[in-house]
PDB file of C-alpha atoms and ligand atoms in Angstrom:
ATOM      1  CA  MET A  26      17.386 -11.039  11.327  1.00 92.00           C
ATOM      2  CA  ARG A  27      17.253  -8.428   8.587  1.00 97.00           C
ATOM      3  CA  VAL A  28      14.080  -6.312   8.561  1.00 98.00           C
ATOM      4  CA  GLU A  29      13.266  -4.038   5.656  1.00 98.00           C
ATOM      5  CA  MET A  30      10.374  -1.630   5.306  1.00 98.00           C
ATOM      6  CA  GLU A  31       9.524  -0.649   1.755  1.00 97.00           C
ATOM      7  CA  PHE A  32       7.319   2.403   1.273  1.00 97.00           C
ATOM      8  CA  LEU A  33       4.488   1.328  -1.018  1.00 97.00           C
ATOM      9  CA  GLY A  34       2.935   4.727  -0.426  1.00 97.00           C
ATOM     10  CA  SER A  35       3.759   7.790   1.675  1.00 98.00           C
ATOM     11  CA  GLY A  36       0.790  10.080   1.066  1.00 98.00           C
ATOM     12  CA  THR A  37      -2.143  11.299   3.087  1.00 98.00           C
ATOM     13  CA  SER A  38      -5.706  10.069   2.502  1.00 98.00           C
ATOM     14  CA  SER A  39      -6.226  11.989  -0.755  1.00 97.00           C
ATOM     15  CA  GLY A  40      -2.870  11.024  -2.259  1.00 97.00           C
ATOM     16  CA  ILE A  41      -0.519  13.614  -3.793  1.00 96.00           C
ATOM     17  CA  PRO A  42      -1.235  15.130  -6.269  1.00 95.00           C
ATOM     18  CA  THR A  43      -4.665  15.795  -4.848  1.00 96.00           C
ATOM     19  CA  ILE A  44      -7.582  15.971  -7.273  1.00 96.00           C
ATOM     20  CA  GLY A  45      -8.295  19.561  -8.287  1.00 97.00           C
ATOM     21  CA  CYS A  46      -5.415  21.136  -6.345  1.00 97.00           C
ATOM     22  CA  ASP A  47      -3.354  23.891  -7.980  1.00 96.00           C
ATOM     23  CA  CYS A  48      -0.557  24.038  -5.393  1.00 97.00           C
ATOM     24  CA  TRP A  49       3.108  23.773  -6.384  1.00 96.00           C
ATOM     25  CA  VAL A  50       3.685  20.435  -4.630  1.00 97.00           C
ATOM     26  CA  CYS A  51       0.718  18.809  -6.396  1.00 96.00           C
ATOM     27  CA  HIS A  52       2.138  20.176  -9.672  1.00 95.00           C
ATOM     28  CA  SER A  53       5.760  19.252  -8.900  1.00 93.00           C
ATOM     29  CA  THR A  54       7.528  17.175 -11.549  1.00 90.00           C
ATOM     30  CA  ASN A  55       9.778  15.634  -8.886  1.00 91.00           C
ATOM     31  CA  PRO A  56       8.688  11.995  -8.495  1.00 90.00           C
ATOM     32  CA  ARG A  57       9.431  12.201  -4.772  1.00 93.00           C
ATOM     33  CA  ASN A  58       6.432  14.498  -4.452  1.00 95.00           C
ATOM     34  CA  LYS A  59       4.099  11.866  -5.954  1.00 94.00           C
ATOM     35  CA  ARG A  60       2.558  10.022  -3.047  1.00 96.00           C
ATOM     36  CA  LEU A  61       0.206   7.069  -3.165  1.00 96.00           C
ATOM     37  CA  ARG A  62      -1.743   6.247  -0.004  1.00 98.00           C
ATOM     38  CA  SER A  63       0.381   5.178   2.991  1.00 98.00           C
ATOM     39  CA  SER A  64       1.452   1.570   3.308  1.00 98.00           C
ATOM     40  CA  VAL A  65       4.631  -0.409   3.858  1.00 98.00           C
ATOM     41  CA  LEU A  66       5.789  -3.880   3.053  1.00 98.00           C
ATOM     42  CA  PHE A  67       7.852  -5.547   5.758  1.00 98.00           C
ATOM     43  CA  ARG A  68      10.418  -7.929   4.278  1.00 98.00           C
ATOM     44  CA  ILE A  69      11.874 -10.083   7.042  1.00 98.00           C
ATOM     45  CA  GLY A  70      14.876 -12.255   6.272  1.00 96.00           C
ATOM     46  CA  ALA A  71      16.152 -12.639   2.740  1.00 88.00           C
ATOM     47  CA  GLY A  72      16.057 -14.781  -0.382  1.00 87.00           C
ATOM     48  CA  GLU A  73      14.015 -17.988  -0.233  1.00 87.00           C
ATOM     49  CA  ASN A  74      13.319 -17.436   3.444  1.00 91.00           C
ATOM     50  CA  GLU A  75      11.978 -13.910   3.087  1.00 96.00           C
ATOM     51  CA  THR A  76       8.656 -13.307   4.860  1.00 98.00           C
ATOM     52  CA  ARG A  77       6.545 -10.486   3.432  1.00 98.00           C
ATOM     53  CA  LEU A  78       3.991  -8.805   5.658  1.00 98.00           C
ATOM     54  CA  LEU A  79       1.880  -6.099   4.065  1.00 98.00           C
ATOM     55  CA  VAL A  80       0.629  -3.284   6.260  1.00 99.00           C
ATOM     56  CA  ASP A  81      -2.820  -2.098   5.112  1.00 99.00           C
ATOM     57  CA  ALA A  82      -4.557  -2.511   1.766  1.00 98.00           C
ATOM     58  CA  THR A  83      -4.884   0.970   0.312  1.00 98.00           C
ATOM     59  CA  PRO A  84      -7.083   2.009  -2.625  1.00 98.00           C
ATOM     60  CA  ASP A  85      -3.755   2.143  -4.558  1.00 97.00           C
ATOM     61  CA  ILE A  86      -2.704  -1.439  -3.768  1.00 97.00           C
ATOM     62  CA  ARG A  87      -2.893  -2.647  -7.372  1.00 95.00           C
ATOM     63  CA  LEU A  88      -0.395  -0.023  -8.563  1.00 93.00           C
ATOM     64  CA  GLN A  89       1.697  -0.439  -5.449  1.00 95.00           C
ATOM     65  CA  ALA A  90       2.009  -4.202  -5.911  1.00 95.00           C
ATOM     66  CA  LEU A  91       2.811  -3.857  -9.613  1.00 92.00           C
ATOM     67  CA  ARG A  92       5.577  -1.308  -9.152  1.00 90.00           C
ATOM     68  CA  ALA A  93       7.054  -3.170  -6.142  1.00 92.00           C
ATOM     69  CA  ASP A  94       7.053  -6.383  -8.214  1.00 92.00           C
ATOM     70  CA  LEU A  95       4.999  -7.985  -5.472  1.00 96.00           C
ATOM     71  CA  SER A  96       2.976 -11.063  -6.374  1.00 96.00           C
ATOM     72  CA  SER A  97       2.373 -12.755  -3.019  1.00 97.00           C
ATOM     73  CA  ILE A  98       2.451 -12.001   0.688  1.00 98.00           C
ATOM     74  CA  HIS A  99       2.574 -14.060   3.873  1.00 98.00           C
ATOM     75  CA  GLY A 100       0.135 -11.904   5.808  1.00 98.00           C
ATOM     76  CA  LEU A 101      -1.692  -8.618   6.123  1.00 98.00           C
ATOM     77  CA  LEU A 102      -1.522  -6.339   9.159  1.00 99.00           C
ATOM     78  CA  ILE A 103      -4.319  -3.768   9.493  1.00 99.00           C
ATOM     79  CA  THR A 104      -3.625  -0.482  11.304  1.00 99.00           C
ATOM     80  CA  HIS A 105      -7.253   0.736  11.239  1.00 98.00           C
ATOM     81  CA  THR A 106     -10.144   0.854   8.818  1.00 98.00           C
ATOM     82  CA  HIS A 107     -10.257   4.382   7.448  1.00 98.00           C
ATOM     83  CA  ALA A 108     -10.843   4.110   3.707  1.00 98.00           C
ATOM     84  CA  ASP A 109      -7.296   5.120   2.731  1.00 98.00           C
ATOM     85  CA  HIS A 110      -5.977   2.070   4.632  1.00 98.00           C
ATOM     86  CA  CYS A 111      -8.370  -0.711   3.719  1.00 98.00           C
ATOM     87  CA  HIS A 112     -10.430   0.023   0.626  1.00 98.00           C
ATOM     88  CA  GLY A 113      -8.014  -2.003  -1.481  1.00 98.00           C
ATOM     89  CA  LEU A 114      -8.983  -5.208   0.322  1.00 98.00           C
ATOM     90  CA  ASP A 115     -10.804  -6.562  -2.733  1.00 98.00           C
ATOM     91  CA  ASP A 116      -7.747  -5.995  -4.931  1.00 97.00           C
ATOM     92  CA  LEU A 117      -5.693  -8.337  -2.751  1.00 98.00           C
ATOM     93  CA  ARG A 118      -7.154 -11.100  -4.889  1.00 97.00           C
ATOM     94  CA  GLY A 119      -4.145 -10.672  -7.195  1.00 97.00           C
ATOM     95  CA  LEU A 120      -1.841 -11.473  -4.271  1.00 98.00           C
ATOM     96  CA  TYR A 121      -4.153 -14.329  -3.262  1.00 97.00           C
ATOM     97  CA  TRP A 122      -3.831 -15.846  -6.740  1.00 96.00           C
ATOM     98  CA  GLY A 123      -0.067 -15.188  -6.680  1.00 94.00           C
ATOM     99  CA  GLY A 124       0.158 -17.008  -3.363  1.00 94.00           C
ATOM    100  CA  GLY A 125      -1.353 -20.211  -4.792  1.00 95.00           C
ATOM    101  CA  ARG A 126      -4.900 -19.435  -3.598  1.00 95.00           C
ATOM    102  CA  GLU A 127      -4.009 -19.969   0.021  1.00 96.00           C
ATOM    103  CA  PRO A 128      -6.222 -17.682   2.137  1.00 97.00           C
ATOM    104  CA  ILE A 129      -4.407 -14.487   3.137  1.00 98.00           C
ATOM    105  CA  THR A 130      -4.149 -14.257   6.903  1.00 98.00           C
ATOM    106  CA  LEU A 131      -5.237 -10.838   8.132  1.00 98.00           C
ATOM    107  CA  TRP A 132      -4.473  -9.530  11.649  1.00 98.00           C
ATOM    108  CA  ALA A 133      -6.459  -6.629  13.091  1.00 98.00           C
ATOM    109  CA  TYR A 134      -7.919  -5.209  16.265  1.00 98.00           C
ATOM    110  CA  PRO A 135     -11.363  -6.764  16.989  1.00 98.00           C
ATOM    111  CA  GLU A 136     -13.125  -3.470  16.195  1.00 98.00           C
ATOM    112  CA  SER A 137     -11.218  -3.186  12.906  1.00 98.00           C
ATOM    113  CA  LEU A 138     -12.234  -6.699  11.902  1.00 98.00           C
ATOM    114  CA  ALA A 139     -15.880  -5.921  12.753  1.00 98.00           C
ATOM    115  CA  SER A 140     -15.686  -2.822  10.565  1.00 98.00           C
ATOM    116  CA  LEU A 141     -14.118  -4.774   7.665  1.00 98.00           C
ATOM    117  CA  LYS A 142     -16.884  -7.367   7.939  1.00 98.00           C
ATOM    118  CA  ARG A 143     -19.489  -4.615   7.540  1.00 98.00           C
ATOM    119  CA  THR A 144     -17.760  -2.853   4.644  1.00 98.00           C
ATOM    120  CA  PHE A 145     -16.727  -6.007   2.787  1.00 98.00           C
ATOM    121  CA  ALA A 146     -19.531  -8.366   3.895  1.00 98.00           C
ATOM    122  CA  TYR A 147     -19.263 -10.448   0.702  1.00 97.00           C
ATOM    123  CA  ILE A 148     -15.565 -11.235   1.291  1.00 97.00           C
ATOM    124  CA  PHE A 149     -16.389 -12.715   4.701  1.00 97.00           C
ATOM    125  CA  ASP A 150     -19.547 -14.516   3.510  1.00 95.00           C
ATOM    126  CA  ALA A 151     -18.691 -18.212   3.037  1.00 90.00           C
ATOM    127  CA  ASP A 152     -21.808 -18.638   0.869  1.00 92.00           C
ATOM    128  CA  TYR A 153     -21.073 -15.767  -1.500  1.00 93.00           C
ATOM    129  CA  GLU A 154     -21.817 -17.122  -4.972  1.00 90.00           C
ATOM    130  CA  TYR A 155     -19.136 -15.307  -7.015  1.00 90.00           C
ATOM    131  CA  LYS A 156     -15.839 -17.111  -6.543  1.00 85.00           C
ATOM    132  CA  GLY A 157     -13.402 -14.591  -8.044  1.00 92.00           C
ATOM    133  CA  ILE A 158     -12.697 -12.889  -4.747  1.00 96.00           C
ATOM    134  CA  VAL A 159      -9.901 -12.868  -2.211  1.00 97.00           C
ATOM    135  CA  LYS A 160     -10.084 -15.449   0.589  1.00 97.00           C
ATOM    136  CA  ILE A 161      -9.214 -14.086   4.010  1.00 98.00           C
ATOM    137  CA  ASP A 162      -8.327 -15.939   7.199  1.00 98.00           C
ATOM    138  CA  ALA A 163      -9.122 -13.321   9.862  1.00 98.00           C
ATOM    139  CA  GLN A 164      -7.251 -13.161  13.185  1.00 98.00           C
ATOM    140  CA  VAL A 165      -7.407 -10.583  15.942  1.00 98.00           C
ATOM    141  CA  PHE A 166      -4.849  -9.219  18.371  1.00 98.00           C
ATOM    142  CA  GLU A 167      -4.960  -6.969  21.402  1.00 98.00           C
ATOM    143  CA  HIS A 168      -1.926  -6.047  23.495  1.00 97.00           C
ATOM    144  CA  GLU A 169       0.247  -9.137  23.344  1.00 98.00           C
ATOM    145  CA  PRO A 170       2.757  -9.884  20.595  1.00 98.00           C
ATOM    146  CA  PHE A 171       1.479 -12.359  18.001  1.00 98.00           C
ATOM    147  CA  GLU A 172       3.091 -14.641  15.426  1.00 98.00           C
ATOM    148  CA  ALA A 173       2.466 -13.711  11.809  1.00 98.00           C
ATOM    149  CA  ALA A 174       3.882 -16.342   9.452  1.00 97.00           C
ATOM    150  CA  GLY A 175       6.526 -17.162  12.043  1.00 97.00           C
ATOM    151  CA  VAL A 176       7.440 -13.519  12.687  1.00 98.00           C
ATOM    152  CA  THR A 177       6.810 -11.968  16.103  1.00 98.00           C
ATOM    153  CA  VAL A 178       4.834  -8.749  15.771  1.00 98.00           C
ATOM    154  CA  GLN A 179       4.298  -6.398  18.707  1.00 98.00           C
ATOM    155  CA  PRO A 180       1.181  -4.257  18.299  1.00 98.00           C
ATOM    156  CA  ILE A 181       1.653  -0.656  19.449  1.00 98.00           C
ATOM    157  CA  PRO A 182      -1.618   1.154  20.243  1.00 98.00           C
ATOM    158  CA  VAL A 183      -1.648   4.841  19.283  1.00 98.00           C
ATOM    159  CA  VAL A 184      -4.300   7.553  19.416  1.00 98.00           C
ATOM    160  CA  HIS A 185      -5.960   8.778  16.193  1.00 98.00           C
ATOM    161  CA  GLY A 186      -8.653  11.275  17.248  1.00 98.00           C
ATOM    162  CA  ASN A 187     -11.298   9.178  18.973  1.00 97.00           C
ATOM    163  CA  MET A 188     -10.056   5.800  17.750  1.00 98.00           C
ATOM    164  CA  ARG A 189      -7.079   3.560  18.364  1.00 98.00           C
ATOM    165  CA  VAL A 190      -4.734   2.602  15.583  1.00 98.00           C
ATOM    166  CA  ALA A 191      -2.229  -0.244  15.642  1.00 99.00           C
ATOM    167  CA  GLY A 192       1.416   0.472  15.036  1.00 99.00           C
ATOM    168  CA  PHE A 193       3.630  -2.559  14.495  1.00 99.00           C
ATOM    169  CA  ARG A 194       7.064  -3.368  15.865  1.00 98.00           C
ATOM    170  CA  ILE A 195       9.100  -6.156  14.291  1.00 98.00           C
ATOM    171  CA  GLY A 196      12.527  -6.585  15.853  1.00 98.00           C
ATOM    172  CA  ASP A 197      13.917  -3.076  16.274  1.00 98.00           C
ATOM    173  CA  CYS A 198      11.888  -1.600  13.402  1.00 98.00           C
ATOM    174  CA  ALA A 199       8.471  -0.022  13.787  1.00 99.00           C
ATOM    175  CA  TYR A 200       5.776   1.457  11.563  1.00 99.00           C
ATOM    176  CA  ILE A 201       3.294   3.941  13.017  1.00 99.00           C
ATOM    177  CA  THR A 202       0.834   5.775  10.824  1.00 98.00           C
ATOM    178  CA  ASP A 203      -2.284   7.839  11.570  1.00 98.00           C
ATOM    179  CA  THR A 204      -1.692   9.154  15.044  1.00 98.00           C
ATOM    180  CA  ASN A 205      -1.821  12.449  16.872  1.00 98.00           C
ATOM    181  CA  GLU A 206      -0.450  10.949  20.102  1.00 98.00           C
ATOM    182  CA  VAL A 207       1.769   8.034  21.065  1.00 98.00           C
ATOM    183  CA  PRO A 208       0.907   7.389  24.734  1.00 98.00           C
ATOM    184  CA  ASP A 209       3.693   6.850  27.269  1.00 98.00           C
ATOM    185  CA  SER A 210       2.750   3.170  27.630  1.00 98.00           C
ATOM    186  CA  SER A 211       3.404   2.767  23.891  1.00 98.00           C
ATOM    187  CA  ILE A 212       6.624   4.802  24.038  1.00 98.00           C
ATOM    188  CA  GLU A 213       7.765   2.143  26.535  1.00 98.00           C
ATOM    189  CA  LYS A 214       6.941  -0.620  24.015  1.00 98.00           C
ATOM    190  CA  LEU A 215       9.007   1.226  21.424  1.00 98.00           C
ATOM    191  CA  LYS A 216      12.141   1.511  23.554  1.00 98.00           C
ATOM    192  CA  GLY A 217      15.086   0.011  21.686  1.00 98.00           C
ATOM    193  CA  VAL A 218      13.583   0.681  18.249  1.00 98.00           C
ATOM    194  CA  LYS A 219      16.341   1.933  15.961  1.00 98.00           C
ATOM    195  CA  LEU A 220      14.426   2.491  12.753  1.00 98.00           C
ATOM    196  CA  LEU A 221      10.985   4.081  12.766  1.00 98.00           C
ATOM    197  CA  ILE A 222       8.441   5.179  10.191  1.00 99.00           C
ATOM    198  CA  LEU A 223       6.043   7.702  11.696  1.00 99.00           C
ATOM    199  CA  ASP A 224       3.049   9.814  10.672  1.00 98.00           C
ATOM    200  CA  ALA A 225       3.880  13.493   9.910  1.00 98.00           C
ATOM    201  CA  LEU A 226       1.024  15.049   7.977  1.00 98.00           C
ATOM    202  CA  ARG A 227       2.033  18.705   7.689  1.00 98.00           C
ATOM    203  CA  ARG A 228       3.689  21.565   9.562  1.00 98.00           C
ATOM    204  CA  ALA A 229       0.658  22.812  11.496  1.00 98.00           C
ATOM    205  CA  PRO A 230      -1.010  20.874  14.323  1.00 98.00           C
ATOM    206  CA  HIS A 231      -3.887  18.601  13.331  1.00 98.00           C
ATOM    207  CA  PRO A 232      -6.516  16.909  15.545  1.00 98.00           C
ATOM    208  CA  THR A 233      -5.868  13.353  14.292  1.00 98.00           C
ATOM    209  CA  HIS A 234      -2.336  13.391  12.843  1.00 98.00           C
ATOM    210  CA  MET A 235       1.128  14.440  13.940  1.00 98.00           C
ATOM    211  CA  SER A 236       2.584  17.682  12.738  1.00 98.00           C
ATOM    212  CA  LEU A 237       6.224  17.584  11.649  1.00 98.00           C
ATOM    213  CA  PRO A 238       7.470  19.189  14.916  1.00 98.00           C
ATOM    214  CA  LYS A 239       5.414  16.774  17.044  1.00 98.00           C
ATOM    215  CA  ALA A 240       6.626  13.787  15.034  1.00 98.00           C
ATOM    216  CA  LEU A 241      10.261  14.862  15.525  1.00 98.00           C
ATOM    217  CA  GLU A 242       9.661  15.294  19.243  1.00 98.00           C
ATOM    218  CA  THR A 243       8.035  11.834  19.476  1.00 98.00           C
ATOM    219  CA  ALA A 244      10.873  10.135  17.603  1.00 98.00           C
ATOM    220  CA  GLU A 245      13.372  11.812  19.928  1.00 98.00           C
ATOM    221  CA  LYS A 246      11.411  10.673  22.970  1.00 98.00           C
ATOM    222  CA  ILE A 247      11.545   7.067  21.752  1.00 98.00           C
ATOM    223  CA  GLY A 248      15.260   7.510  21.099  1.00 98.00           C
ATOM    224  CA  VAL A 249      15.429   6.105  17.556  1.00 98.00           C
ATOM    225  CA  GLU A 250      18.547   6.231  15.393  1.00 98.00           C
ATOM    226  CA  ARG A 251      16.649   7.107  12.221  1.00 98.00           C
ATOM    227  CA  VAL A 252      13.077   8.172  11.520  1.00 98.00           C
ATOM    228  CA  PHE A 253      11.301   8.462   8.174  1.00 98.00           C
ATOM    229  CA  PHE A 254       7.972  10.239   7.917  1.00 98.00           C
ATOM    230  CA  THR A 255       4.857   9.135   6.093  1.00 98.00           C
ATOM    231  CA  HIS A 256       1.176  10.044   5.489  1.00 98.00           C
ATOM    232  CA  ILE A 257       2.458  13.344   4.107  1.00 98.00           C
ATOM    233  CA  ASN A 258       0.216  15.992   2.573  1.00 98.00           C
ATOM    234  CA  HIS A 259       0.946  18.694  -0.011  1.00 98.00           C
ATOM    235  CA  ASP A 260       2.210  21.120   2.630  1.00 97.00           C
ATOM    236  CA  LEU A 261       5.551  19.297   2.681  1.00 98.00           C
ATOM    237  CA  GLU A 262       7.758  19.494  -0.405  1.00 98.00           C
ATOM    238  CA  HIS A 263      10.219  16.591  -0.343  1.00 97.00           C
ATOM    239  CA  GLU A 264      13.575  18.222  -1.113  1.00 97.00           C
ATOM    240  CA  SER A 265      13.153  21.526   0.722  1.00 98.00           C
ATOM    241  CA  VAL A 266      11.772  19.939   3.902  1.00 98.00           C
ATOM    242  CA  ASN A 267      14.535  17.326   3.956  1.00 98.00           C
ATOM    243  CA  LYS A 268      17.132  20.137   3.944  1.00 98.00           C
ATOM    244  CA  GLU A 269      15.587  21.550   7.127  1.00 97.00           C
ATOM    245  CA  LEU A 270      15.472  18.275   9.029  1.00 98.00           C
ATOM    246  CA  PRO A 271      18.185  16.940  11.361  1.00 98.00           C
ATOM    247  CA  GLU A 272      20.477  14.280   9.889  1.00 98.00           C
ATOM    248  CA  TRP A 273      18.575  11.426  11.572  1.00 98.00           C
ATOM    249  CA  ALA A 274      15.146  12.405  10.199  1.00 98.00           C
ATOM    250  CA  ARG A 275      13.844  12.422   6.623  1.00 98.00           C
ATOM    251  CA  LEU A 276      10.581  12.475   4.741  1.00 98.00           C
ATOM    252  CA  GLY A 277       9.841   9.075   3.307  1.00 98.00           C
ATOM    253  CA  CYS A 278       8.872   8.759  -0.325  1.00 96.00           C
ATOM    254  CA  ASP A 279       7.183   6.117  -2.429  1.00 95.00           C
ATOM    255  CA  MET A 280       9.438   3.150  -3.270  1.00 94.00           C
ATOM    256  CA  LEU A 281      12.066   4.087  -0.686  1.00 95.00           C
ATOM    257  CA  LYS A 282      13.443   1.070   1.178  1.00 96.00           C
ATOM    258  CA  VAL A 283      14.871   1.337   4.671  1.00 97.00           C
ATOM    259  CA  ALA A 284      16.335  -1.647   6.462  1.00 98.00           C
ATOM    260  CA  LEU A 285      17.910  -2.676   9.713  1.00 98.00           C
ATOM    261  CA  GLU A 286      20.624  -5.103   8.671  1.00 97.00           C
ATOM    262  CA  GLU A 287      21.694  -8.139  10.660  1.00 96.00           C
ATOM    263  CA  ASP A 288      24.815  -6.302  11.882  1.00 97.00           C
ATOM    264  CA  GLY A 289      22.667  -3.469  13.284  1.00 97.00           C
ATOM    265  CA  LYS A 290      23.420  -0.975  10.494  1.00 97.00           C
ATOM    266  CA  ILE A 291      20.614   0.996   8.875  1.00 98.00           C
ATOM    267  CA  THR A 292      20.621   1.037   5.086  1.00 97.00           C
ATOM    268  CA  VAL A 293      18.561   3.267   2.816  1.00 96.00           C
ATOM    269  CA  THR A 294      17.854   2.393  -0.814  1.00 94.00           C
ATOM    270  CA  GLU A 295      16.565   5.284  -2.893  1.00 89.00           C
ATOM    271  CA  PRO A 296      13.935   4.402  -5.498  1.00 86.00           C
ATOM    272  CA  ASP A 297      16.229   5.212  -8.423  1.00 78.00           C
ATOM    273  CA  SER A 298      19.321   3.398  -7.143  1.00 67.00           C
ATOM    274  CA  ASN A 299      18.099  -0.146  -7.715  1.00 61.00           C
ATOM    275  CA  GLY A 300      17.201  -0.032 -11.373  1.00 56.00           C
ATOM    276  CA  ARG A 301      13.511   0.505 -10.929  1.00 61.00           C
ATOM    277  CA  PRO A 302      11.849   3.532 -12.493  1.00 58.00           C
ATOM    278  CA  LEU A 303      10.763   6.394 -10.305  1.00 60.00           C
ATOM    279  CA  PRO A 304       7.032   6.732  -9.777  1.00 57.00           C
ATOM    280  CA  ILE A 305       6.662   9.707 -12.075  1.00 50.00           C
ATOM    281  CA  ALA A 306       3.404   8.804 -13.790  1.00 48.00           C
ATOM    282  CA  PHE A 307       0.108   7.411 -12.607  1.00 48.00           C
TER     283      PHE A 307
HETATM  284 ZN1   ZN B 411      -4.795   7.593   6.809  1.00 80.82          ZN
HETATM  285 ZN1   ZN B 412      -1.865  20.503  -3.522  1.00 80.82          ZN
HETATM  286 ZN1   ZN B 413      -6.932   7.283   9.628  1.00 80.82          ZN
END
């Protein structure tokens, strides 16, 4: 089973460039330094049988769906409910229409679903009078693997300050954002993962996110073949940081696709090598 993870966004909560910032990364003309809010699209299988699972609904989801040529999904996996990960929930109506107005199935921790129901009460209100909104079929998970549109997803709990965030493992690929600590019990659940996307906010330690050194150490502890970092702030300039990193580790960037092929090989498709424009303007 081929599993691809496409970076819809690789930036921290403010996005890069950050409003009002004069730093050189925010003013870089290199498209790889333009970062929408962090999200990936899992593409499992290929062609007609491809299953698309979206991770999080960022405030940038409209742009992310347009530039990824994404018009429908088979499910939505929620990591946690900080605004940069879920405030695009309303804009999923485009994907709901594209999917033939079948409710979008959303999977989340119980506390995340409760939080979404408070923030987006109208979406979960069956009697809401305005009909032009997304329809959601809400499901919860805890520790056990669950089936999302026929795909087995293993939730991986990680620590994000005082809250838990869900990472997701599908086959031997995993996506983990917004964490300062991956507990040993979760490292165990990640054993055998070959391809990982992991939070690495900046160089210096941070109370709720991984620093670059800590992220490298965590990826090594899991024993992955390749790791790509996400949720990156303006401390990390794409090209110069990538030159410092070991061969098996790289900063992710928007529109990058990384895949674990059926034969076990990892393939990396740069945003400008598949005919699509780089994300230079928004
Ligand atoms: Zn975040
Ligand atoms: Zn900046
Ligand atoms: Zn967060």
